[in-house]
Coordinates of C-alpha atoms in Angstrom, one line a residue:
M72 CA 105.3 84.7 91.9
F73 CA 104.8 86.8 88.8
G74 CA 107.0 89.9 88.5
L75 CA 107.4 92.9 86.1
D76 CA 110.5 94.9 86.4
S77 CA 110.3 98.7 87.2
V78 CA 106.6 99.0 87.8
S79 CA 105.2 101.1 90.6
R80 CA 101.8 100.6 92.1
L81 CA 100.6 103.8 90.5
A82 CA 102.1 102.8 87.1
A83 CA 100.2 99.5 87.3
I84 CA 97.0 101.4 88.0
R85 CA 97.6 103.6 84.9
E86 CA 99.0 101.0 82.5
L87 CA 97.4 97.7 83.7
P88 CA 93.8 98.8 84.6
K89 CA 92.1 95.5 83.5
T90 CA 94.6 93.3 85.3
L91 CA 94.5 95.3 88.5
K92 CA 90.7 95.5 88.5
Y93 CA 90.4 91.7 88.1
L94 CA 93.1 91.1 90.7
E95 CA 91.3 93.2 93.3
T96 CA 87.7 92.5 92.3
N97 CA 87.6 88.9 91.1
L98 CA 90.5 87.5 93.0
S99 CA 90.1 89.6 96.2
G100 CA 93.8 90.5 96.0
Y101 CA 95.5 92.8 98.5
V102 CA 97.5 95.6 96.8
L103 CA 100.0 97.1 99.3
K104 CA 100.1 100.9 99.3
G105 CA 103.1 101.2 101.7
Y106 CA 105.3 98.6 100.1
T107 CA 108.8 100.2 99.8
K108 CA 112.0 99.2 98.1
V109 CA 115.1 98.8 100.1
A110 CA 117.8 99.5 97.5
D111 CA 118.4 100.9 94.0
T112 CA 118.3 98.1 91.5
T113 CA 116.7 94.7 91.0
L114 CA 119.1 92.3 92.7
P115 CA 119.2 94.1 96.1
N116 CA 115.4 94.3 96.1
L117 CA 114.8 90.7 95.1
A118 CA 117.5 89.2 97.3
P119 CA 115.5 90.0 100.5
V120 CA 112.3 88.6 98.9
M121 CA 114.0 85.3 97.9
T122 CA 116.4 84.8 100.8
G123 CA 115.5 87.3 103.6
H124 CA 119.0 88.8 103.3
Y125 CA 120.6 92.1 102.1
A126 CA 122.6 91.7 98.9
F127 CA 126.2 92.9 98.7
T128 CA 126.7 92.1 102.4
K129 CA 128.0 89.2 104.4
E130 CA 124.4 88.0 104.5
F131 CA 124.3 87.7 100.7
P132 CA 127.8 88.2 99.3
V133 CA 128.1 89.1 95.6
I134 CA 131.6 88.0 94.5
P135 CA 132.7 88.5 90.9
N136 CA 132.1 85.4 88.8
L137 CA 131.1 83.3 91.8
P138 CA 127.8 81.5 91.2
Y139 CA 124.8 81.9 93.6
D140 CA 124.2 78.1 94.0
N141 CA 124.8 78.1 97.7
H142 CA 122.7 81.1 98.6
P143 CA 119.5 80.3 100.5
F144 CA 116.8 80.9 97.9
I145 CA 113.4 80.1 99.1
W146 CA 112.7 77.7 96.2
R147 CA 115.3 75.4 97.8
N148 CA 113.1 75.1 100.9
F149 CA 110.1 74.2 98.7
S150 CA 112.2 71.8 96.7
A151 CA 113.4 70.0 99.9
L152 CA 109.7 69.3 100.7
G153 CA 109.1 67.8 97.3
A154 CA 107.9 70.8 95.3
A155 CA 108.4 71.0 91.5
T156 CA 110.2 74.4 91.0
F157 CA 110.2 76.8 88.1
F158 CA 112.2 80.0 87.3
S159 CA 111.9 82.1 84.2
E160 CA 113.6 85.5 83.4
D161 CA 113.4 86.8 79.9
W162 CA 116.4 89.1 79.2
P163 CA 119.7 87.2 79.1
R164 CA 121.8 90.4 79.1
L165 CA 120.1 91.9 82.1
C166 CA 119.1 88.9 84.2
T167 CA 119.0 89.5 87.9
Y168 CA 121.6 86.8 88.8
N169 CA 123.6 86.7 85.6
L170 CA 124.2 90.4 85.0
E171 CA 127.9 90.7 84.2
T172 CA 128.1 94.2 85.7
S173 CA 126.7 93.1 89.0
G174 CA 129.5 90.5 89.5
G175 CA 126.8 87.9 89.4
G176 CA 128.0 84.5 88.3
G177 CA 124.6 83.0 87.7
F178 CA 124.2 79.4 88.6
S179 CA 126.6 76.5 87.9
K180 CA 123.6 74.1 88.0
P181 CA 120.0 74.8 87.1
P182 CA 118.5 76.4 90.3
T183 CA 115.1 75.0 89.7
N184 CA 113.6 71.9 88.0
H185 CA 112.4 74.1 85.1
Y186 CA 114.8 76.9 84.2
M187 CA 114.1 79.0 81.1
R188 CA 117.5 80.7 80.7
P189 CA 118.8 78.2 78.2
F190 CA 115.8 78.9 76.0
Y191 CA 116.3 82.6 76.0
L192 CA 120.1 82.2 75.4
A193 CA 119.2 79.9 72.4
I194 CA 116.8 82.4 70.7
N195 CA 119.3 85.2 71.4
E196 CA 121.9 83.3 69.4
M197 CA 119.5 82.3 66.6
K198 CA 117.6 85.5 66.1
L199 CA 119.9 88.1 67.6
F200 CA 117.2 90.0 69.4
E201 CA 119.9 91.2 71.7
A202 CA 121.8 92.8 68.9
P203 CA 123.9 96.0 69.7
L204 CA 121.2 98.1 68.0
A205 CA 118.4 96.6 70.2
D206 CA 118.4 99.5 72.6
V207 CA 118.2 102.0 69.8
L208 CA 115.4 100.1 68.2
Q209 CA 113.5 100.1 71.5
F210 CA 113.9 103.9 71.8
F211 CA 112.4 104.4 68.3
E212 CA 109.6 101.9 69.1
D213 CA 108.8 104.0 72.1
K214 CA 108.5 107.0 69.7
N215 CA 106.3 105.0 67.3
F216 CA 108.9 104.8 64.6
K217 CA 109.0 101.3 62.9
L218 CA 112.5 100.4 61.7
R219 CA 112.1 96.6 61.1
D220 CA 109.3 94.1 60.4
N221 CA 109.0 92.6 63.9
S222 CA 109.1 94.4 67.3
Y223 CA 112.2 94.4 69.5
L224 CA 109.8 93.1 72.2
C225 CA 108.9 90.0 70.2
Y226 CA 110.5 86.7 69.1
G227 CA 109.1 86.4 65.6
D228 CA 105.4 87.0 65.9
N229 CA 105.2 86.3 69.6
P230 CA 105.6 88.9 72.3
M231 CA 108.4 87.9 74.8
H232 CA 106.1 88.3 77.8
V233 CA 103.5 85.9 76.1
L234 CA 106.2 83.3 75.7
A235 CA 106.8 83.4 79.5
I236 CA 103.1 83.3 80.2
E237 CA 102.5 80.3 78.0
Y238 CA 105.4 78.4 79.5
L239 CA 104.1 79.1 83.0
K240 CA 100.7 77.8 81.9
R241 CA 102.3 74.6 80.7
F242 CA 104.1 74.2 84.0
L243 CA 100.9 74.6 86.0
I244 CA 99.0 72.1 83.8
A245 CA 101.8 69.6 84.0
Y246 CA 101.9 69.8 87.8
R247 CA 98.2 70.4 88.3
H248 CA 97.9 68.2 91.4
D249 CA 101.4 68.6 92.7
F250 CA 103.1 70.8 95.2
K251 CA 105.0 73.5 93.3
F252 CA 106.8 76.8 93.3
A253 CA 107.0 79.1 90.3
K254 CA 108.7 82.5 89.8
V255 CA 108.4 84.4 86.5
W256 CA 110.3 87.7 86.1
N257 CA 109.8 89.9 83.1
N258 CA 112.5 92.5 82.4
K259 CA 112.3 93.4 78.7
L260 CA 108.8 94.8 78.5
S261 CA 109.0 97.4 81.3
H262 CA 112.7 97.9 82.2
N263 CA 113.5 100.8 79.9
Y264 CA 110.1 102.3 79.0
V265 CA 107.2 102.4 81.4
N266 CA 104.6 103.0 78.6
F267 CA 105.2 99.5 77.1
I268 CA 103.6 97.9 80.1
K269 CA 100.1 98.6 78.7
L270 CA 100.8 96.2 75.8
A271 CA 100.6 93.3 78.3
D272 CA 97.4 94.3 80.0
D273 CA 95.1 91.9 78.1
D274 CA 97.7 89.0 78.2
L275 CA 98.1 89.4 82.0
L276 CA 94.4 89.6 82.5
D277 CA 94.1 86.4 80.4
L278 CA 96.7 84.7 82.7
L279 CA 94.8 85.6 85.8
I280 CA 91.5 84.4 84.3
F281 CA 93.1 81.2 83.3
M282 CA 94.5 80.6 86.8
K283 CA 91.2 81.2 88.4
T284 CA 88.9 79.3 86.0
E285 CA 91.3 76.3 85.8
G286 CA 91.4 76.2 89.6
F287 CA 95.1 76.9 90.0
L288 CA 94.3 79.5 92.7
D289 CA 92.1 77.3 94.7
N290 CA 95.0 76.1 96.8
S291 CA 97.8 78.5 95.7
F292 CA 99.1 81.8 96.8
L293 CA 99.9 84.4 94.2
F294 CA 102.4 87.3 94.5
F295 CA 101.9 89.8 91.5
M296 CA 104.7 92.2 92.0
S297 CA 107.6 94.4 91.0
D298 CA 111.0 95.4 92.4
H299 CA 110.9 99.2 92.2
G300 CA 109.3 101.9 90.1
S301 CA 110.7 103.3 86.9
R302 CA 114.3 104.5 87.6
V303 CA 115.1 106.2 84.3
D304 CA 111.9 107.3 82.6
K305 CA 111.0 110.9 82.3
I306 CA 108.6 110.7 85.2
R307 CA 111.4 109.7 87.5
N308 CA 112.7 113.2 88.0
T309 CA 109.4 114.7 89.1
P310 CA 108.2 114.8 92.7
I311 CA 105.6 112.0 92.1
G312 CA 108.2 110.0 90.1
R313 CA 110.6 110.0 93.1
L314 CA 107.8 108.5 95.2
E315 CA 106.8 106.0 92.5
E316 CA 110.3 104.8 92.1
R317 CA 110.4 103.9 95.8
L318 CA 106.9 102.3 95.9
P319 CA 106.7 99.3 93.6
L320 CA 103.7 97.1 92.9
M321 CA 103.1 94.3 95.4
S322 CA 99.9 92.4 95.7
V323 CA 98.9 89.1 97.3
V324 CA 96.1 86.7 96.5
I325 CA 95.3 83.9 99.0
P326 CA 93.0 80.8 98.6
E327 CA 89.4 81.4 99.7
H328 CA 89.3 78.3 101.9
I329 CA 92.4 79.4 103.8
K330 CA 90.7 82.8 104.5
Q331 CA 87.6 81.0 105.7
K332 CA 89.5 78.8 108.0
Y333 CA 91.8 81.6 109.3
P334 CA 89.9 84.9 109.2
N335 CA 92.8 86.6 110.9
L336 CA 94.7 86.4 107.6
H337 CA 92.1 88.6 105.8
E338 CA 91.9 91.0 108.8
N339 CA 95.6 91.4 108.9
L340 CA 96.1 91.7 105.2
E341 CA 93.4 94.4 105.0
T342 CA 95.1 96.3 107.8
N343 CA 98.6 95.9 106.2
I344 CA 97.5 97.4 102.9
D345 CA 98.1 100.8 104.5
R346 CA 101.1 99.9 106.6
L347 CA 104.8 100.2 105.9
T348 CA 106.1 97.0 104.3
S349 CA 109.3 95.9 102.6
P350 CA 110.7 92.9 100.7
F351 CA 111.8 91.3 103.9
D352 CA 108.1 90.9 104.8
I353 CA 107.4 89.0 101.6
H354 CA 110.1 86.5 102.5
K355 CA 108.6 86.0 105.9
T356 CA 105.2 85.5 104.4
M357 CA 106.5 82.8 102.1
V358 CA 108.2 81.1 105.0
D359 CA 104.8 81.1 106.8
I360 CA 103.2 79.6 103.6
L361 CA 105.9 76.9 103.5
N362 CA 105.2 76.0 107.1
E363 CA 101.4 76.5 106.9
N364 CA 101.8 78.9 109.8
F365 CA 98.4 80.7 109.6
Q366 CA 97.4 80.9 113.3
P367 CA 96.9 84.3 114.9
K368 CA 100.1 85.7 116.3
E369 CA 101.1 89.2 117.5
V370 CA 104.4 90.9 116.7
G371 CA 106.7 91.3 119.6
Q372 CA 109.2 94.0 120.4
P373 CA 111.8 94.8 119.3
Y374 CA 110.2 94.6 115.9
P375 CA 112.0 92.1 113.6
R376 CA 113.3 93.4 110.3
G377 CA 110.9 91.1 108.4
I378 CA 107.3 90.6 109.5
S379 CA 104.9 88.2 107.7
L380 CA 101.9 89.9 106.1
F381 CA 99.8 87.3 108.0
R382 CA 100.6 89.3 111.2
P383 CA 99.4 92.8 112.0
I384 CA 102.2 95.1 110.9
P385 CA 102.7 97.7 113.7
E386 CA 101.4 101.1 113.0
D387 CA 104.4 102.8 114.5
R388 CA 106.9 100.8 112.4
S389 CA 109.8 102.9 111.1
C390 CA 111.8 102.5 107.9
A391 CA 114.8 101.5 110.0
N392 CA 112.7 98.7 111.6
A393 CA 111.7 97.5 108.1
G394 CA 115.2 97.4 106.7
I395 CA 114.6 100.5 104.4
D396 CA 117.5 102.9 104.3
E397 CA 116.9 106.7 104.8
H398 CA 117.4 107.5 101.1
N399 CA 114.5 105.2 100.1
C400 CA 112.2 106.0 103.0
V401 CA 109.0 107.8 101.9
C402 CA 107.8 108.7 105.3
Y403 CA 109.3 112.2 105.2
S404 CA 108.2 115.5 103.6
S405 CA 110.5 118.1 102.1
E406 CA 110.6 121.8 101.1
K407 CA 112.6 123.4 98.4
V408 CA 115.6 125.5 99.4
E409 CA 117.8 127.9 97.4
T410 CA 120.6 126.0 95.6
K411 CA 123.0 128.8 96.2
M412 CA 122.9 128.4 100.0
P413 CA 126.5 127.7 101.3
V414 CA 125.4 124.4 102.9
I415 CA 124.1 123.1 99.6
Q416 CA 127.3 124.1 97.8
K417 CA 129.3 122.2 100.5
L418 CA 127.1 119.1 100.4
T419 CA 127.2 119.1 96.6
S420 CA 131.0 119.1 96.7
F421 CA 130.9 116.3 99.3
V422 CA 128.7 114.1 97.1
I423 CA 130.8 114.6 93.9
S424 CA 134.0 113.8 95.8
H425 CA 132.4 110.7 97.3
I426 CA 131.5 109.5 93.8
N427 CA 134.9 110.3 92.3
E428 CA 136.8 108.6 95.2
Q429 CA 135.2 105.3 94.3
L430 CA 136.0 105.5 90.5
P431 CA 139.1 103.9 89.1
K432 CA 141.1 106.8 87.7
D433 CA 142.6 104.8 84.8
I434 CA 139.3 104.1 83.1
C435 CA 136.7 106.6 84.4
A436 CA 136.7 110.3 84.0
D437 CA 136.4 112.6 87.0
L438 CA 132.9 113.9 87.3
K439 CA 132.3 117.6 87.8
L440 CA 129.2 119.7 88.6
K441 CA 127.2 120.9 85.6
K442 CA 124.1 122.0 87.5
I443 CA 122.3 121.6 90.8
L444 CA 118.8 120.7 89.5
A445 CA 117.1 120.7 92.9
A446 CA 117.8 120.9 96.6
K447 CA 115.3 120.1 99.4
R448 CA 115.4 120.1 103.1
V449 CA 113.9 116.9 104.4
H450 CA 111.6 116.9 107.4
T451 CA 110.4 114.0 109.6
H452 CA 107.6 116.1 111.3
L453 CA 107.9 113.9 114.4
T454 CA 106.3 115.6 117.4
Y455 CA 106.3 114.7 121.1
D456 CA 103.2 112.8 122.2
Q457 CA 101.6 114.8 125.0
Q458 CA 99.8 111.7 126.2
T459 CA 103.1 110.2 127.4
Q460 CA 104.1 113.2 129.6
N461 CA 103.3 111.2 132.7
K462 CA 105.6 108.4 131.5
K463 CA 108.8 110.3 131.4
P464 CA 111.7 108.6 133.2
L465 CA 112.8 110.1 136.5
L466 CA 116.1 111.0 134.9
Y467 CA 114.3 113.4 132.5
F468 CA 113.5 115.8 135.3
F469 CA 117.3 116.2 136.1
Y470 CA 118.6 116.0 132.6
K471 CA 117.0 117.3 129.4
P472 CA 118.3 115.7 126.2
K473 CA 119.9 118.1 123.7
D474 CA 117.9 119.0 120.6
D475 CA 118.9 117.0 117.5
T476 CA 120.8 119.5 115.4
R477 CA 121.2 117.2 112.4
E478 CA 119.7 118.3 109.1
R479 CA 119.0 116.3 106.0
Y480 CA 118.9 117.5 102.4
L481 CA 117.9 115.8 99.1
L482 CA 120.1 116.9 96.2
V483 CA 119.6 116.3 92.5
L484 CA 122.8 117.0 90.6
Q485 CA 123.7 116.9 86.9
L486 CA 127.3 116.1 86.4
S487 CA 129.7 116.3 83.4
P488 CA 131.0 114.9 81.1
S489 CA 128.3 112.2 81.4
D490 CA 125.3 114.5 81.8
G491 CA 124.3 112.0 84.5
V492 CA 121.5 113.0 86.9
F493 CA 122.2 111.8 90.4
E494 CA 120.0 112.0 93.5
A495 CA 121.5 111.8 97.0
T496 CA 120.2 112.2 100.6
V497 CA 122.8 113.8 102.8
E498 CA 122.9 114.4 106.5
H499 CA 125.0 117.0 108.2
Q500 CA 125.5 118.2 111.7
N501 CA 128.3 120.7 111.4
E502 CA 130.8 122.1 108.9
K503 CA 132.8 118.8 108.7
D504 CA 130.3 116.1 109.7
F505 CA 128.6 114.9 106.4
N506 CA 127.0 111.6 105.8
I507 CA 125.4 110.1 102.7
L508 CA 122.3 108.1 103.6
G509 CA 121.7 105.0 101.5
D510 CA 122.5 104.8 97.8
I511 CA 123.2 107.7 95.4
S512 CA 120.7 107.0 92.6
R513 CA 121.4 107.5 88.9
T514 CA 118.0 108.8 87.5
N515 CA 118.7 109.0 83.8
R516 CA 119.9 106.5 81.2
Y517 CA 123.6 105.9 80.9
G518 CA 123.6 103.6 77.9
N519 CA 127.1 102.5 76.9
Q520 CA 128.9 105.2 78.9
S521 CA 130.1 102.6 81.5
L522 CA 131.0 99.6 79.3
C523 CA 134.6 99.6 80.6
I524 CA 133.6 98.8 84.1
H525 CA 132.0 95.7 85.6
D526 CA 131.1 96.8 89.1
M527 CA 127.3 97.1 89.5
H528 CA 127.5 100.1 91.8
L529 CA 130.1 102.0 89.8
R530 CA 128.6 101.5 86.4
H531 CA 126.0 104.0 87.3
Y532 CA 128.7 106.6 87.9
C533 CA 131.5 105.8 85.5
Y534 CA 132.0 107.7 82.3
C535 CA 134.6 105.7 80.4
K536 CA 137.6 107.7 79.1

């Protein structure tokens, strides 16, 4: 598994053209067009991939300062069967499982045989590449202003993403003939500024060429992926940016001899490129790989939350079926509405009150409306299938169900004093029945505004007093 934080499929097409072309043309990779995130940030999008469970629930509890050692990460299943395991993540301050503000306590013991966090902690201590001014330096780098000799994205003369690539190569060579599992996750390059990703195109291409020419893909599966699209870049607050943020890069490469032996895998993956998929499906696919479960098999009803990509994903699958909440579902269309409409004003007040009710009053300021940036009515465009008229139950002829009177709106609000931009999907049925669907997303940078709070969800909202 090789991951880049905050990269949509469309961003990969724009910023990694050489890598994507080689992946699809030379490696016959399958790039999923309907792959949709299930939550806002990295941890709740990777937890379903790595464990098959929702984060911040009883399935995958996140308790302040409690390590994740006992969570059912898939690498443990591989290790139990004798695999050498590897995990690398390059940004100590923002690591998925060690992020202080997520309540994540990391691991009390190395989670894999080869674990790169001690290395990154060491160079952080030695070279201070995580200095307080680092975010400022990165901002100026994005604007092509050079304020120091070496880049914020480098350790000495070496780009940080190249260090991860080289260590992965060494792992592959050392275990050339052995059963193995490797996960590389790169945050630093793409987390804050989407345009930096292009700097890695040649290096990622080199990695894929190396893996192919050295035979490492002859009997291995490759997931080249991301967790979500850019959440805070300028493009995020455009219509296409809202879609991109929900549709991350996900691609799969499978060994040629496996495809030859099981042609159903190729047929299903080709079909699934255009089907609705989610992180839960990637986990099920890895379970199938672990168990060498490649035989043809149909998907029964009711549809399970996760479906292996080796099965034909049903065409009529819904976001709810796939574990994707309504706020992140991209199967809807919308139309602009006037922000001065009474219903929009009421829903706006409801959203702001909902945020403020969660914030600790002693350290966080009350948020107030500065401006309604956008309001849209969300449509499903579902219609009755005339072909099923003769299949109506007998009860239908005596009782006609009431029309659904619920309405959904997408609101984009700018609040003070933080100047935070928030996006919420709200459903209402009458004057008093309001419901927020999924997360309320923060879509612009908040920097050090929330340093006083350590709750992952609330740090997006809190403006410290």
